[in-house]
Amino acid sequence: MKQNGRFMVGLVGVAAVVTYLVWTGVSDTMVYYLTPSELIAKIDEDPTFREVGVKVSGRLVVDSHEQTPGSLEHHFVVHDLEDESVTFPVVYRRPLPDTFTDSPEMVVDVVLEGRFNDAGVFEAQTVLTKCGSRYEATPEELRT
Amino acid sequence: MALLGALLLVAAVVLFILLPVARGQHASLTREDDEMTEAEARRRVTLLALRDVEYDYHTGKLDEADYMALRKELSAEALAALRAFEGEEGATDVDIEAEIAAVKAGLAAGTTCGACGHRNPDGSRFCAACGQALAAREATPSS
Amino acid sequence: MNVLGELALWIALPVSLWGMVLGFAGGRKQRGDLTLSAERSVYAVFFLTIIASLGVVDAFLNDRFEYWYVANYSSRNLATYFKVSGLWAGQRGSLLFWLLLLSLFATIAVWSNRRKNREFMPYVAGTLLTITSFFLVVLLFADVNPFETLGFTPADGAGLNPQLQNYWMTIHPPTLYLGFTAFTIPFAFAVAALLNGRLDSRWIVLTRKWTLLSWFFLANGIIFGMRWAYEELGWGGYWFWDPVENASLLPWLTATAFLHSIQIQENRGMLKVWNMGLVILTFLLTIFATFLTRSGLIESVHTFAQELKIAFIFLGFMASILMAGLVLVLYRLPKLKSENQIESFVSREAAFVFNNLILLGATFAVMWGTLLPLISEGFTGQEITVGPPFFNRVNLPIGLALLALMGIGPVIAWRRASKKNLKKNFLWPLVVGVVTAAGLWAAGARHGMALLTFGISAFVMAIIVVEFWKGTRARARIEGEGVVKAFYHLVARNRRRWGGYIVHVGVVFVFTAFAAAPWYGEFLQTLEPGETMTAESPLGHTYEMTYEGISTNIRDPDKNLQWQATALVSVRRDGEPLGTFTTEKRRYIRPEAQIVTEVGIKSFPMEDLYIILADADLDRILQGDAGGQAVTFNVLVKPLIAWIWAGGLIITLGSLISMWPSAGAVRAPTAARGRGTTGAEPLPAGD
């Protein structure tokens, strides 16, 4: 019985350590995943939210992408998936993924991680495009 | 043509799966004679456990007192299972037979010192208690 | 052929349902004829699924673009090799492919038990056919029928996603699927054992090899996936903690736990409920992984579909399996009582119990992180995500604990290990570990967690080497054999134990490679032709990359290329020329949407050089504008990458040794036994 008692202590110990790791891990590394509308609403409500790192999904505004010549500084504008009038500017200082193409025929959905700077521009740390491996066309597209 | 092929396919499949029921075909749903019996399973488990105990002792993971106790316990079980199993005919299993032979030899062989009666571990050439040379034991052929 | 393929699916569903009902009925009423019919249904479903799969492959090979699936995943100019792999390129095909592999394994399991273990077979057939029925229902009724037609025939298909046109990508999904589906067999035997009440150690013997096989495929599938990500995704990473990657890791973690805890049940008759739970959990996780891979529940770069219908069908199925499993285990609880108690805290059993807890802890952590967006959205309406920082942070200590247990476990005996000898057995390996860490610190490695990992890795390696040496010596002494012969016999006689230790060596390699991550170096620079950039490696090598220029290949329909821009880079390592490397951007004719980057990789035993064409003014380059040839390179120097692949090979070797049928399994067909090779199960290879 003494062994069993010690065992229970061990088991509870392992469970407690894992729970602690997960709990602190989540609270220290979690990121809000928002739409542009939600993000802007949150900032209106609480201006300090501007400082919080977030993940935002949005859609590239066609023809908004510009690259500063001779550098890797990319500027583009993202709008909300549902409400095209909600937009914000983004700056990204690394090579963009290949799937990021600014052309009128393409819809590019992006997931950005980063925060707003003082100038009100979203400083993206990572840019992911969402079309990724999805290549399922509608019948209409296949007609061409 | 395609329709004919399809019909043939359906017919073949239906016939294939219905035939046993239609004919009331017999098929055993019980353990067959040549399958591992509980005695055999027990024999196997105890032999393997015994082998592990030997191994653990020889590589210094078990204390001598624990080793002796476990070995005695498992040896008794293994011998009982062996006897029960030998009653059942026809074990032709090469690998396990060699293991059985090895274990049996180890149990029977004179690892017990002739001079002082101390039980020495397998493979000992001299008694750990009194230093007497032990009876030369043939290495058990293992294959 | 295509029409026949679809028809085969429609026939397979009633056959599968029929067999399912008859299997359970045959077991309940103990009727051999019903059972035979159920078993034949398994074969029939396999046969029909082959026809359906051939139908899909045939449609791909003959460019039958009137099919939605073919039109979306193929094009006329796609290489034949990739057309065949179209079967598992997208959701629809891969569900059929899953069914094909499942029914293949089901057929093997039923066929190999046609004359033995009969009391299990009605339920085994019934369970297997329940699962095939489920997948058939999904295929036929959840808008994912691969034979769905468009109603017109496009001139050409959309083409296969260029990132999927890679060798590793053609073998990674099938390998993973083999692992997922193979685990259905242990699950079926577990359900059968619960139903017929024969819960002695036999069902474990029956399922162990299948579990190992499944584990083997899962491990390889995961490593192939890492290889694909590393070579093809073009950012130099091999693991992203992407939901789909996590989903494939989860059943592997629980299967690993099961492979260890099952030994406690075999040796000591303990943990029976726990093991049952692990089988059911692992099976559920394989279904969950398939579901996550092929539905859009959680956003992921790998996830293909967005259909909600399929999500509900899958969730319903998983919930039913879980409920059925719980009910069965509760029902059989009296028969699942432990025969023994753990005698000592310092025993192999105890080490395995901790190994299990830690593995389940890792499973829980990974699952929580993966599902957090859903959970948080469901409970608070606010979507919260965690990324690689969370997973790395949580899994690092868990991984280290597991690594340490890999060293501690082998030295501890079953039941009650010698406490007196513990110090002696651990002393030298510990010294090796500490000296390794101290040596690396002295050499300038200043990263605490990484040093800890290297130290523990060295400790584990020392333990395993000593273990092999001691075993060989003990055997040589007992049997009077030479060292080589003794070593061979040692491993051959107890394949499970020694094969397992070899797997551990592979895992140590992989963990060591992960711990090198703090030293990954990145060098980003824009070069004009003729200019040179340098990269310093943490191991003291200097790489000089000279941009020789960029060549273009425009409109090459034979290669499906719209255009291709290849940058030539000549590399010197410490002044020695290494040759010329290429990294390129290309755009396919079909699918035309996307630009792809191909990277240049040079692999050394201790580090990889990874050259990415990160940015280029493609418009000017493709016009041949001599003034616009400046490009940006991203050069990565990554130590110990090759150790991951080496570790993977060692894991493969170890698991093959563990799985290898023992000589005793092949029985001489003696007249006395009458039945020849249909006799007893293979002998266990070990402890």
mmCIF file of C-alpha atoms in Angstrom, chain B residues 26-135:
data_model
loop_
_atom_site.group_PDB
_atom_site.id
_atom_site.type_symbol
_atom_site.label_atom_id
_atom_site.label_comp_id
_atom_site.label_asym_id
_atom_site.label_seq_id
_atom_site.Cartn_x
_atom_site.Cartn_y
_atom_site.Cartn_z
ATOM 1 C CA HIS B 26 -19.927 -25.279 -41.121
ATOM 2 C CA ALA B 27 -17.094 -23.212 -39.744
ATOM 3 C CA SER B 28 -15.539 -23.561 -36.373
ATOM 4 C CA LEU B 29 -15.971 -20.734 -33.939
ATOM 5 C CA THR B 30 -14.020 -22.314 -31.149
ATOM 6 C CA ARG B 31 -10.407 -22.710 -30.336
ATOM 7 C CA GLU B 32 -8.743 -25.324 -32.501
ATOM 8 C CA ASP B 33 -6.535 -28.099 -31.200
ATOM 9 C CA ASP B 34 -3.335 -26.779 -32.609
ATOM 10 C CA GLU B 35 -3.694 -23.359 -31.103
ATOM 11 C CA MET B 36 -1.819 -22.088 -28.140
ATOM 12 C CA THR B 37 -3.478 -23.321 -24.986
ATOM 13 C CA GLU B 38 -3.469 -21.504 -21.704
ATOM 14 C CA ALA B 39 -0.793 -23.918 -20.415
ATOM 15 C CA GLU B 40 1.365 -23.122 -23.401
ATOM 16 C CA ALA B 41 0.852 -19.403 -22.992
ATOM 17 C CA ARG B 42 1.683 -19.609 -19.326
ATOM 18 C CA ARG B 43 4.766 -21.688 -20.053
ATOM 19 C CA ARG B 44 5.935 -19.153 -22.549
ATOM 20 C CA VAL B 45 5.360 -16.182 -20.293
ATOM 21 C CA THR B 46 7.135 -17.781 -17.325
ATOM 22 C CA LEU B 47 10.058 -18.914 -19.465
ATOM 23 C CA LEU B 48 10.496 -15.446 -20.868
ATOM 24 C CA ALA B 49 10.192 -13.934 -17.419
ATOM 25 C CA LEU B 50 12.794 -16.386 -16.160
ATOM 26 C CA ARG B 51 15.086 -15.472 -18.990
ATOM 27 C CA ASP B 52 14.676 -11.798 -18.156
ATOM 28 C CA VAL B 53 15.407 -12.446 -14.497
ATOM 29 C CA GLU B 54 18.589 -14.291 -15.445
ATOM 30 C CA TYR B 55 19.553 -11.524 -17.786
ATOM 31 C CA ASP B 56 18.814 -8.770 -15.302
ATOM 32 C CA TYR B 57 20.807 -10.533 -12.621
ATOM 33 C CA HIS B 58 23.783 -11.102 -14.874
ATOM 34 C CA THR B 59 23.823 -7.486 -15.939
ATOM 35 C CA GLY B 60 23.647 -6.350 -12.343
ATOM 36 C CA LYS B 61 20.111 -4.992 -12.239
ATOM 37 C CA LEU B 62 18.763 -7.376 -9.616
ATOM 38 C CA ASP B 63 20.032 -7.927 -6.116
ATOM 39 C CA GLU B 64 21.065 -11.459 -5.321
ATOM 40 C CA ALA B 65 18.374 -11.957 -2.701
ATOM 41 C CA ASP B 66 15.632 -10.735 -5.068
ATOM 42 C CA TYR B 67 17.111 -12.817 -7.848
ATOM 43 C CA MET B 68 17.059 -15.965 -5.763
ATOM 44 C CA ALA B 69 13.488 -15.347 -4.635
ATOM 45 C CA LEU B 70 12.175 -14.492 -8.104
ATOM 46 C CA ARG B 71 14.052 -17.359 -9.675
ATOM 47 C CA LYS B 72 12.714 -19.853 -7.216
ATOM 48 C CA GLU B 73 9.180 -18.603 -7.731
ATOM 49 C CA LEU B 74 9.428 -18.562 -11.515
ATOM 50 C CA SER B 75 11.331 -21.850 -11.726
ATOM 51 C CA ALA B 76 8.581 -23.635 -9.875
ATOM 52 C CA GLU B 77 5.989 -22.073 -12.176
ATOM 53 C CA ALA B 78 8.040 -22.828 -15.266
ATOM 54 C CA LEU B 79 8.616 -26.453 -14.308
ATOM 55 C CA ALA B 80 4.941 -26.936 -13.550
ATOM 56 C CA ALA B 81 4.016 -25.373 -16.857
ATOM 57 C CA LEU B 82 6.637 -27.455 -18.639
ATOM 58 C CA ARG B 83 5.296 -30.674 -17.198
ATOM 59 C CA ALA B 84 1.770 -29.721 -18.100
ATOM 60 C CA PHE B 85 2.941 -28.818 -21.537
ATOM 61 C CA GLU B 86 4.954 -31.988 -22.084
ATOM 62 C CA GLY B 87 1.759 -33.875 -21.513
ATOM 63 C CA GLU B 88 0.476 -32.177 -24.613
ATOM 64 C CA GLU B 89 2.071 -33.704 -27.640
ATOM 65 C CA GLY B 90 3.988 -32.232 -30.493
ATOM 66 C CA ALA B 91 5.934 -29.110 -29.726
ATOM 67 C CA THR B 92 8.225 -28.729 -32.672
ATOM 68 C CA ASP B 93 9.088 -25.176 -32.100
ATOM 69 C CA VAL B 94 12.820 -24.878 -32.614
ATOM 70 C CA ASP B 95 13.472 -21.614 -30.850
ATOM 71 C CA ILE B 96 11.448 -22.219 -27.728
ATOM 72 C CA GLU B 97 12.694 -25.793 -27.437
ATOM 73 C CA ALA B 98 16.230 -24.534 -27.205
ATOM 74 C CA GLU B 99 15.172 -22.081 -24.543
ATOM 75 C CA ILE B 100 13.412 -24.791 -22.598
ATOM 76 C CA ALA B 101 16.472 -27.015 -22.826
ATOM 77 C CA ALA B 102 18.650 -24.194 -21.612
ATOM 78 C CA VAL B 103 16.413 -23.407 -18.700
ATOM 79 C CA LYS B 104 15.931 -27.040 -17.770
ATOM 80 C CA ALA B 105 19.641 -27.646 -17.882
ATOM 81 C CA GLY B 106 20.242 -24.603 -15.764
ATOM 82 C CA LEU B 107 17.715 -25.790 -13.219
ATOM 83 C CA ALA B 108 19.041 -29.303 -13.125
ATOM 84 C CA ALA B 109 22.744 -28.618 -13.621
ATOM 85 C CA GLY B 110 25.052 -28.406 -10.700
ATOM 86 C CA THR B 111 25.241 -24.754 -10.028
ATOM 87 C CA THR B 112 24.710 -25.767 -6.421
ATOM 88 C CA CYS B 113 28.088 -26.126 -4.795
ATOM 89 C CA GLY B 114 29.033 -29.693 -3.942
ATOM 90 C CA ALA B 115 31.153 -28.580 -1.036
ATOM 91 C CA CYS B 116 29.052 -26.068 0.875
ATOM 92 C CA GLY B 117 25.604 -26.233 -0.743
ATOM 93 C CA HIS B 118 25.538 -22.583 -1.830
ATOM 94 C CA ARG B 119 23.430 -21.987 -4.933
ATOM 95 C CA ASN B 120 25.515 -20.178 -7.490
ATOM 96 C CA PRO B 121 24.228 -18.264 -10.489
ATOM 97 C CA ASP B 122 24.301 -19.826 -13.916
ATOM 98 C CA GLY B 123 27.649 -19.966 -15.594
ATOM 99 C CA SER B 124 29.651 -19.877 -12.376
ATOM 100 C CA ARG B 125 32.867 -21.815 -12.507
ATOM 101 C CA PHE B 126 33.706 -21.394 -8.854
ATOM 102 C CA CYS B 127 31.461 -21.247 -5.821
ATOM 103 C CA ALA B 128 30.869 -17.732 -4.636
ATOM 104 C CA ALA B 129 30.707 -18.854 -0.986
ATOM 105 C CA CYS B 130 33.678 -21.189 -0.557
ATOM 106 C CA GLY B 131 35.694 -20.965 -3.757
ATOM 107 C CA GLN B 132 35.348 -24.631 -4.610
ATOM 108 C CA ALA B 133 35.531 -25.387 -8.344
ATOM 109 C CA LEU B 134 32.099 -26.355 -9.571
ATOM 110 C CA ALA B 135 31.438 -29.463 -11.628
#
